[in-house]
Short mmCIF file of C-alpha atoms in Angstrom, two decimals:
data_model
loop_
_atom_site.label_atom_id
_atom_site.label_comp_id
_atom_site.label_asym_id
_atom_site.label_seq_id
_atom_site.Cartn_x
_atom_site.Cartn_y
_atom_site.Cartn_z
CA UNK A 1 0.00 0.00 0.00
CA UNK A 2 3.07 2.36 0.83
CA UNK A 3 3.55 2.46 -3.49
CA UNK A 4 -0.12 4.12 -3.66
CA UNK A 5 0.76 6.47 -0.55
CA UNK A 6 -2.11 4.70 1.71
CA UNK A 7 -1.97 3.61 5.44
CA UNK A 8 -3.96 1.00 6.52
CA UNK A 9 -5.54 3.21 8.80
CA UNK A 10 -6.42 5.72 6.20
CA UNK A 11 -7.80 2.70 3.46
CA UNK A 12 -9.63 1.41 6.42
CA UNK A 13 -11.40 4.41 6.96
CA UNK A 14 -11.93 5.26 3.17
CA UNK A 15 -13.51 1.80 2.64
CA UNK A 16 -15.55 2.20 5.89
CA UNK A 17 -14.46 -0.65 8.11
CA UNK A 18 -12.56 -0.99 11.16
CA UNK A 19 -9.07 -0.57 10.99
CA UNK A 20 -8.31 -4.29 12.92
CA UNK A 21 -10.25 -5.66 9.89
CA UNK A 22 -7.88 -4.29 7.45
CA UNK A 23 -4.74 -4.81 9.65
CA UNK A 24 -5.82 -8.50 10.25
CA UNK A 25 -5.85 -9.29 6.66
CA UNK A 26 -2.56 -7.60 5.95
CA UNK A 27 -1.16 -9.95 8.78
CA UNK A 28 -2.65 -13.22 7.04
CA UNK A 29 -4.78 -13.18 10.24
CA UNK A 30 -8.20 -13.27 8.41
CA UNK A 31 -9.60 -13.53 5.10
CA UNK A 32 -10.81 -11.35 2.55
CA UNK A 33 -14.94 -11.57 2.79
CA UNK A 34 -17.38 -11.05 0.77
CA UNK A 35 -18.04 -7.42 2.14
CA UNK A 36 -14.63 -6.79 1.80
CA UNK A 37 -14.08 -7.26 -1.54
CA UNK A 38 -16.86 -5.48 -2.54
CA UNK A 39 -15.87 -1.96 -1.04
CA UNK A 40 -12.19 -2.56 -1.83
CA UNK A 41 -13.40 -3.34 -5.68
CA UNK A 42 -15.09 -0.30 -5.62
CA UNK A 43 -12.39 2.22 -4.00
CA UNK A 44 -9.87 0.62 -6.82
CA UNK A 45 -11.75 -0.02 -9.52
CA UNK A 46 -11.51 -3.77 -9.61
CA UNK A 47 -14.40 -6.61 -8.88
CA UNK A 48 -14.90 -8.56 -6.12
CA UNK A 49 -14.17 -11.74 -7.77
CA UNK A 50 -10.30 -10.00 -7.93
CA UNK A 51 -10.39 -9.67 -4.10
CA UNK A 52 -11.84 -12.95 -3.65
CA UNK A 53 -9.82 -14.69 -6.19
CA UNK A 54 -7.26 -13.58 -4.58
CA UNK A 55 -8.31 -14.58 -1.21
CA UNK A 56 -8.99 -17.78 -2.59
CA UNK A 57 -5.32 -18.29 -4.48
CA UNK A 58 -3.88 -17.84 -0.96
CA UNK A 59 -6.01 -20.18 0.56
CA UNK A 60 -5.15 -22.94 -1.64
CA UNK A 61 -0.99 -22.37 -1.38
CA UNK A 62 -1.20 -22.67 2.24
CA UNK A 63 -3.35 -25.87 2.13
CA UNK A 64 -1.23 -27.57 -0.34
CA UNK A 65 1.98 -26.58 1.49
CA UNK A 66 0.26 -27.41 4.86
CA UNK A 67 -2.23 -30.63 4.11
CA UNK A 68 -1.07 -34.21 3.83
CA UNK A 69 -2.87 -35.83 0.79
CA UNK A 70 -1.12 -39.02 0.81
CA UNK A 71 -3.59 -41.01 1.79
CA UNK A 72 -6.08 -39.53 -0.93
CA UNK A 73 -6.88 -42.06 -4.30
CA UNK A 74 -7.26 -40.36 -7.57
CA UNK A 75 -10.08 -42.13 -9.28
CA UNK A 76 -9.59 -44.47 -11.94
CA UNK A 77 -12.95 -45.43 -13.72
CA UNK A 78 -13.77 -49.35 -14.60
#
């Protein structure tokens, strides 16, 4: 955010939600929601399926770094 010359605290407020909210996603503390992505879409011009997908992209790093999937079959039709 420091590129576009915004603080958390200042998106936060120009976004309307709490600051914690913002500052918890920046952390990888919480997600992106629904509501989120649809007031960030709409203070930078994007969609909410950008926020989400992006939300979504992280999501599935960490549980392919972080889930064991040995055990898992791929199907094989007969």
């Amino acid at each position: 955010m420091a590129p576009l010359g915004l603080s958390a605290n200042r998106l936060a407020a120009e976004i309307d939600v709490p600051a914690n909210r913002l500052s918890e996603i920046i952390r990888e503390r919480r997600g992106v929601t629904a509501d989120t992505a649809l007031r960030l879409s709409i203070r930078f011009g994007t969609t909410p399926q950008f926020w989400l997908n992006l939300q979504t992209a992280h999501d599935l790093s960490h549980a392919e770094a972080e889930t064991d999937l040995s055990k898992v079959r791929h199907y094989e039709p007969v």
